[in-house]
Amino acid sequence: MGECLSFDEVLTLARKGRRARNYYALMRHVVSCPACRRTVLQARALVRAQRPSVARWLQRWSFPRPQVWALSVGVAALALAFFLWHGRIGEQNQVASLPTPDKSGEPLASVATSTPATPLDDRAPADTAPRLADTRPSLPPAPPRTPATLAAPSSQRELRMARQLPAFVREAVRLLNDSAVFATRTAHTAATPWLEFVQPDLQRNGAITADTVRFQWSPVPDAESYQLTLRQVDGGIVAEAQLSAQQTSYALSEPLQVGQYEVVISVIAAEKPARVLRRKFYVLDAEQQRAYEWAQSHAETLPLLSAAVFYLIDRDEDALRCIERAAQRYPDDERVRQWREVIQARITSRTAEFQER
């Protein structure tokens, strides 16, 4: 018969049954061992007794099993009938509470109006269905509009659509609204960096997509060679290359993993100290990549919301392109103007930081 079952094995069989681990091996022993079989049956009875059951409660009254189940079904049917009857009475009470017309022909003394009263039969039926509270986050109120712009299309309709869209859209709208409220003037002025990135555009964006494998920049006058180093922040070197003056691009063997990186480009010229440019960026993770693809696909139809999503994931160049499209769709809209100022200010700040270190 083998060794008898342990307490844990008996308890597992009683609770999980066929879902227990090594069920068939354990049951072969239970079948051949009366002591273990009796223990398992007792444990199963104890486990079942601990589970709440209306039928088992009714069994305390010593009803036969068919009567127990019939009584249980009857109680459930009575509860359902009472619920339906109560709802019907509530509807009748609401209808009865409506004012009834005075059939005596005498005018009501408390009503004075210059328009004839609408007969009760011609009125639209009252909406008696219960209304649930709207728990969705509400957008900030729209800025006041002047009489000259009342006829222009408003961005409010597009912003309300954020309630039915993915959560990152609502988060993006809140972020850009908060940025517009707490925006501060900066002393940065737009300037052309001495070294410009062509691909990816790290001057105007703080993040790159997950499929980026090429780094390309514009040639620097008098440059004899370039030293490129790509390292992971708080990590090791990912790529390093010595390039000639004609080589202004570098292709990775595979896309970068999700994380934060720093690219360092040293420009070496004859009889001049080396000029070094450093730029930190990060690679979009799976959720941010999903938001990026959503904004790309809705840039034409929902330019304002797409601009907010691009701003959320530090794709400022894409955000500016969408906000310009929104400005054409919603001319003289104050909210669009505020968002455009915020996006332009962040691009200017990024460009000003794109300098020698």
Coordinates of C-alpha atoms in Angstrom, one line a residue:
M1 CA 0.0 0.0 0.0
G2 CA 3.0 2.3 0.5
E3 CA 3.5 5.1 2.9
C4 CA 0.3 6.8 4.2
L5 CA -0.5 10.4 3.1
S6 CA 0.7 13.4 5.0
F7 CA -1.6 16.0 6.4
D8 CA -0.9 18.4 3.5
E9 CA -1.6 15.8 0.9
V10 CA -4.9 14.9 2.6
L11 CA -5.9 18.6 2.8
T12 CA -5.0 19.2 -0.8
L13 CA -7.1 16.2 -2.0
A14 CA -10.0 17.4 0.1
R15 CA -9.9 21.0 -1.2
K16 CA -8.8 20.6 -4.9
G17 CA -10.0 17.1 -5.8
R18 CA -8.8 16.3 -9.4
R19 CA -6.9 19.6 -9.6
A20 CA -4.5 18.4 -6.8
R21 CA -1.0 17.7 -7.7
N22 CA -0.2 14.0 -8.2
Y23 CA -3.9 13.3 -7.9
Y24 CA -3.9 9.8 -9.5
A25 CA -0.8 8.6 -7.6
L26 CA -2.4 9.7 -4.3
M27 CA -5.7 8.2 -5.1
R28 CA -4.2 4.8 -5.9
H29 CA -2.9 4.8 -2.3
V30 CA -6.3 6.0 -0.9
V31 CA -8.2 3.3 -2.7
S32 CA -5.9 0.6 -1.2
C33 CA -5.6 2.1 2.3
P34 CA -8.8 2.2 4.4
A35 CA -7.2 4.6 7.0
C36 CA -6.2 7.2 4.4
R37 CA -9.5 6.8 2.6
R38 CA -11.5 7.4 5.8
T39 CA -9.2 10.4 6.6
V40 CA -9.7 11.9 3.1
L41 CA -13.5 11.5 3.3
Q42 CA -13.6 13.2 6.7
A43 CA -11.4 16.0 5.5
R44 CA -13.6 16.5 2.5
A45 CA -16.7 16.7 4.7
L46 CA -15.1 19.3 6.9
V47 CA -14.1 21.4 3.9
R48 CA -17.5 21.3 2.5
A49 CA -19.0 22.2 5.9
Q50 CA -17.0 25.4 6.0
R51 CA -18.4 26.6 2.6
P52 CA -21.6 28.7 2.9
S53 CA -24.7 27.0 1.3
V54 CA -28.4 27.8 1.5
A55 CA -29.2 24.2 0.7
R56 CA -27.0 23.0 3.6
W57 CA -28.6 25.5 6.0
L58 CA -32.0 24.1 5.0
Q59 CA -30.8 20.6 5.6
R60 CA -30.7 21.4 9.3
W61 CA -34.4 21.2 9.3
S62 CA -34.2 17.6 8.2
F63 CA -35.9 18.1 4.8
P64 CA -35.4 15.4 2.2
R65 CA -32.9 16.5 -0.5
P66 CA -35.4 17.0 -3.3
Q67 CA -37.5 19.2 -1.0
V68 CA -34.4 21.2 0.0
W69 CA -33.6 22.1 -3.5
A70 CA -37.2 22.8 -4.4
L71 CA -37.4 25.2 -1.4
S72 CA -34.2 26.9 -2.3
V73 CA -35.4 27.5 -5.9
G74 CA -38.7 28.8 -4.5
V75 CA -37.0 31.3 -2.2
A76 CA -34.9 32.6 -5.2
A77 CA -38.0 32.9 -7.4
L78 CA -39.9 34.8 -4.7
A79 CA -37.0 37.2 -4.3
L80 CA -36.8 37.8 -8.0
A81 CA -40.6 38.4 -8.2
F82 CA -40.5 40.8 -5.3
F83 CA -37.7 42.8 -7.0
L84 CA -39.6 43.0 -10.3
W85 CA -42.8 44.0 -8.5
H86 CA -41.1 46.6 -6.5
G87 CA -39.6 48.2 -9.6
R88 CA -43.0 48.2 -11.3
I89 CA -44.6 49.9 -8.3
G90 CA -41.9 52.5 -8.4
E91 CA -42.6 53.3 -12.0
Q92 CA -46.3 53.5 -11.3
N93 CA -45.7 55.9 -8.4
Q94 CA -43.5 58.1 -10.6
V95 CA -46.2 58.3 -13.3
A96 CA -48.9 58.9 -10.6
S97 CA -46.9 61.8 -9.3
L98 CA -47.1 63.7 -12.6
P99 CA -49.6 66.6 -12.5
T100 CA -53.0 65.8 -14.1
P101 CA -55.0 68.2 -16.1
D102 CA -58.0 70.0 -14.5
K103 CA -61.1 68.4 -16.2
S104 CA -63.5 70.8 -14.6
G105 CA -62.9 73.4 -17.3
E106 CA -61.8 76.1 -14.8
P107 CA -58.4 77.6 -15.4
L108 CA -55.8 77.1 -12.8
A109 CA -55.4 80.1 -10.6
S110 CA -51.8 79.6 -9.9
V111 CA -50.7 79.5 -13.6
A112 CA -50.3 82.6 -15.6
T113 CA -48.9 82.2 -19.1
S114 CA -49.4 83.8 -22.5
T115 CA -48.9 80.6 -24.4
P116 CA -51.5 77.8 -24.4
A117 CA -50.7 74.9 -22.2
T118 CA -49.6 71.7 -23.9
P119 CA -52.1 68.8 -23.3
L120 CA -50.7 66.1 -21.2
D121 CA -51.3 63.4 -23.9
D122 CA -49.0 65.4 -26.4
R123 CA -46.1 65.7 -24.0
A124 CA -43.1 63.6 -24.3
P125 CA -43.0 60.7 -21.8
A126 CA -40.9 61.4 -18.8
D127 CA -37.6 59.7 -18.6
T128 CA -38.0 57.5 -15.5
A129 CA -34.9 55.4 -16.0
P130 CA -32.3 55.8 -13.2
R131 CA -29.3 57.7 -14.2
L132 CA -25.8 56.7 -12.9
A133 CA -23.3 59.3 -11.8
D134 CA -20.6 60.1 -14.3
T135 CA -17.3 59.1 -12.6
R136 CA -15.1 59.8 -15.6
P137 CA -12.6 62.6 -15.1
S138 CA -13.8 65.9 -16.3
L139 CA -11.7 68.2 -18.5
P140 CA -10.8 71.7 -17.3
P141 CA -13.3 74.3 -18.4
A142 CA -12.8 76.0 -21.7
P143 CA -11.3 79.5 -21.6
P144 CA -13.9 82.4 -22.2
R145 CA -14.6 83.2 -25.8
T146 CA -15.2 86.5 -27.3
P147 CA -18.4 87.2 -29.4
A148 CA -16.2 87.4 -32.5
T149 CA -15.2 83.7 -32.1
L150 CA -18.5 82.2 -31.0
A151 CA -19.2 81.1 -34.6
A152 CA -15.8 79.4 -35.0
P153 CA -15.4 75.7 -34.4
S154 CA -14.4 74.8 -30.9
S155 CA -11.8 72.3 -29.6
Q156 CA -14.1 71.3 -26.8
R157 CA -15.9 68.6 -28.9
E158 CA -12.6 66.9 -29.7
L159 CA -11.4 67.1 -26.1
R160 CA -14.6 65.5 -24.8
M161 CA -13.8 62.5 -27.0
A162 CA -10.8 61.8 -24.7
R163 CA -13.2 60.2 -22.2
Q164 CA -13.9 57.3 -24.5
L165 CA -10.3 56.9 -25.6
P166 CA -7.4 55.0 -23.9
A167 CA -6.2 56.2 -20.5
F168 CA -3.0 57.7 -21.9
V169 CA -5.0 60.2 -23.9
R170 CA -6.7 61.6 -20.8
E171 CA -3.4 61.6 -19.0
A172 CA -1.8 63.5 -21.9
V173 CA -4.6 66.1 -21.9
R174 CA -4.2 66.7 -18.2
L175 CA -0.4 67.1 -18.5
L176 CA -0.6 69.6 -21.3
N177 CA -3.3 71.6 -19.5
D178 CA -1.2 71.7 -16.3
S179 CA 1.8 72.7 -18.3
A180 CA -0.2 75.6 -19.9
V181 CA -1.3 76.7 -16.4
F182 CA 2.2 76.6 -14.8
A183 CA 4.1 77.7 -17.9
T184 CA 6.9 80.2 -17.2
R185 CA 8.8 82.4 -19.6
T186 CA 12.3 81.3 -20.4
A187 CA 15.2 83.3 -21.6
H188 CA 16.2 80.8 -24.3
T189 CA 16.2 82.0 -27.8
A190 CA 15.9 79.8 -30.9
A191 CA 19.3 79.1 -32.3
T192 CA 20.9 76.6 -34.8
P193 CA 23.2 74.2 -33.0
W194 CA 26.7 73.8 -34.3
L195 CA 26.0 70.1 -34.9
E196 CA 22.5 69.1 -36.1
F197 CA 21.1 65.6 -35.9
V198 CA 19.3 64.5 -39.0
Q199 CA 18.2 61.1 -37.7
P200 CA 16.8 60.8 -35.1
D201 CA 15.9 64.4 -34.3
L202 CA 17.4 64.6 -30.8
Q203 CA 17.4 68.4 -30.9
R204 CA 13.6 68.7 -30.7
N205 CA 12.7 65.3 -29.2
G206 CA 13.6 63.7 -25.9
A207 CA 12.7 60.1 -26.9
I208 CA 13.2 57.9 -29.9
T209 CA 11.1 55.0 -31.2
A210 CA 11.9 51.4 -30.5
D211 CA 12.8 50.8 -34.2
T212 CA 15.6 53.4 -34.4
V213 CA 18.9 51.9 -35.6
R214 CA 20.7 54.8 -37.4
F215 CA 22.3 58.0 -36.0
Q216 CA 23.0 60.7 -38.6
W217 CA 24.2 64.3 -38.3
S218 CA 25.1 67.1 -40.6
P219 CA 28.8 67.6 -41.5
V220 CA 30.8 70.0 -39.4
P221 CA 33.2 72.4 -41.2
D222 CA 36.9 71.6 -40.8
A223 CA 36.2 68.3 -39.2
E224 CA 38.8 65.6 -39.9
S225 CA 37.1 62.8 -38.1
Y226 CA 34.4 61.9 -35.6
Q227 CA 34.4 59.8 -32.5
L228 CA 31.0 58.4 -31.6
T229 CA 30.2 56.8 -28.3
L230 CA 26.8 55.5 -27.3
R231 CA 26.4 54.4 -23.7
Q232 CA 23.5 53.5 -21.5
V233 CA 22.9 55.8 -18.5
D234 CA 24.1 54.0 -15.4
G235 CA 25.4 51.3 -17.6
G236 CA 28.2 50.3 -20.0
I237 CA 29.1 51.3 -23.6
V238 CA 26.7 50.1 -26.2
A239 CA 28.6 51.2 -29.3
E240 CA 31.8 53.1 -30.1
A241 CA 33.3 54.0 -33.5
Q242 CA 36.0 56.2 -35.1
L243 CA 34.6 57.7 -38.3
S244 CA 36.2 59.8 -41.1
A245 CA 35.1 63.3 -42.0
Q246 CA 32.9 61.8 -44.8
Q247 CA 31.2 59.4 -42.4
T248 CA 28.4 61.3 -40.7
S249 CA 26.2 58.4 -39.8
Y250 CA 26.4 55.2 -37.8
A251 CA 24.0 52.2 -38.0
L252 CA 23.5 49.9 -35.1
S253 CA 23.3 46.1 -35.6
E254 CA 20.0 46.0 -33.8
P255 CA 17.5 48.4 -32.2
L256 CA 18.3 49.7 -28.7
Q257 CA 16.6 48.1 -25.7
V258 CA 14.1 50.2 -23.6
G259 CA 16.0 52.6 -21.3
Q260 CA 17.9 55.8 -21.1
Y261 CA 21.0 56.5 -23.2
E262 CA 23.6 59.2 -23.9
V263 CA 25.2 59.8 -27.3
V264 CA 28.6 61.6 -27.3
I265 CA 30.1 62.9 -30.6
S266 CA 33.6 64.3 -30.6
V267 CA 34.6 66.4 -33.6
I268 CA 38.4 66.3 -34.2
A269 CA 39.9 69.1 -36.3
A270 CA 43.5 70.0 -37.1
E271 CA 45.2 72.3 -34.7
K272 CA 42.0 72.8 -32.8
P273 CA 40.7 71.4 -29.6
A274 CA 38.1 68.7 -30.0
R275 CA 34.5 69.8 -29.8
V276 CA 32.3 67.4 -27.8
L277 CA 28.5 67.2 -27.9
R278 CA 26.5 65.1 -25.4
R279 CA 22.8 64.4 -25.6
K280 CA 20.7 62.2 -23.4
F281 CA 17.5 60.5 -24.6
Y282 CA 15.4 57.4 -23.9
V283 CA 13.8 54.6 -25.9
L284 CA 10.0 54.3 -25.8
D285 CA 8.7 51.3 -23.8
A286 CA 5.9 49.1 -25.0
E287 CA 3.1 51.4 -23.6
Q288 CA 4.7 54.6 -24.9
Q289 CA 5.2 52.9 -28.3
R290 CA 1.5 52.1 -28.3
A291 CA 0.7 55.7 -27.5
Y292 CA 3.1 56.9 -30.3
E293 CA 1.4 54.6 -32.8
W294 CA -2.1 55.8 -31.7
A295 CA -1.1 59.5 -32.1
Q296 CA 0.5 58.7 -35.5
S297 CA -2.7 57.1 -36.8
H298 CA -5.0 59.9 -35.4
A299 CA -2.9 62.9 -36.3
E300 CA -5.2 63.9 -39.2
T301 CA -8.6 63.3 -37.5
L302 CA -7.8 64.2 -33.9
P303 CA -4.8 66.7 -34.2
L304 CA -5.3 68.3 -30.7
L305 CA -5.4 65.0 -28.8
S306 CA -2.6 63.6 -30.9
A307 CA -0.5 66.7 -30.0
A308 CA -1.1 66.0 -26.3
V309 CA -0.1 62.4 -26.6
F310 CA 3.1 63.3 -28.5
Y311 CA 3.9 65.8 -25.8
L312 CA 3.3 63.2 -23.1
I313 CA 6.0 60.9 -24.6
D314 CA 8.5 63.7 -25.4
R315 CA 8.0 63.7 -29.1
D316 CA 7.8 67.5 -29.3
E317 CA 8.5 67.8 -33.1
D318 CA 5.5 65.6 -33.8
A319 CA 3.4 67.5 -31.2
L320 CA 4.2 70.8 -32.8
R321 CA 3.2 69.5 -36.3
C322 CA -0.2 68.3 -34.9
I323 CA -0.9 71.5 -32.9
E324 CA -0.3 73.5 -36.1
R325 CA -2.9 71.4 -37.8
A326 CA -5.3 71.9 -34.9
A327 CA -4.7 75.7 -35.1
Q328 CA -6.0 75.6 -38.7
R329 CA -9.0 73.6 -37.7
Y330 CA -9.8 75.7 -34.7
P331 CA -8.7 79.2 -35.6
D332 CA -8.7 81.8 -32.7
D333 CA -9.1 79.0 -30.1
E334 CA -7.5 80.1 -26.9
R335 CA -6.7 76.6 -25.7
V336 CA -4.9 75.7 -28.9
R337 CA -2.8 78.9 -28.7
Q338 CA -1.8 78.1 -25.1
W339 CA -0.8 74.5 -26.0
R340 CA 1.2 75.7 -29.0
E341 CA 3.1 78.2 -26.8
V342 CA 4.0 75.4 -24.3
I343 CA 5.2 73.0 -27.0
Q344 CA 7.3 75.7 -28.7
A345 CA 8.8 76.7 -25.4
R346 CA 9.9 73.2 -24.6
I347 CA 11.4 72.8 -28.1
T348 CA 13.3 76.0 -27.7
S349 CA 14.6 74.9 -24.3
R350 CA 15.7 71.5 -25.7
T351 CA 17.6 73.2 -28.6
A352 CA 19.3 75.6 -26.2
E353 CA 20.6 72.6 -24.2
F354 CA 21.9 71.0 -27.4
Q355 CA 25.4 72.5 -27.1
E356 CA 29.0 71.7 -26.4
R357 CA 29.9 70.1 -23.1

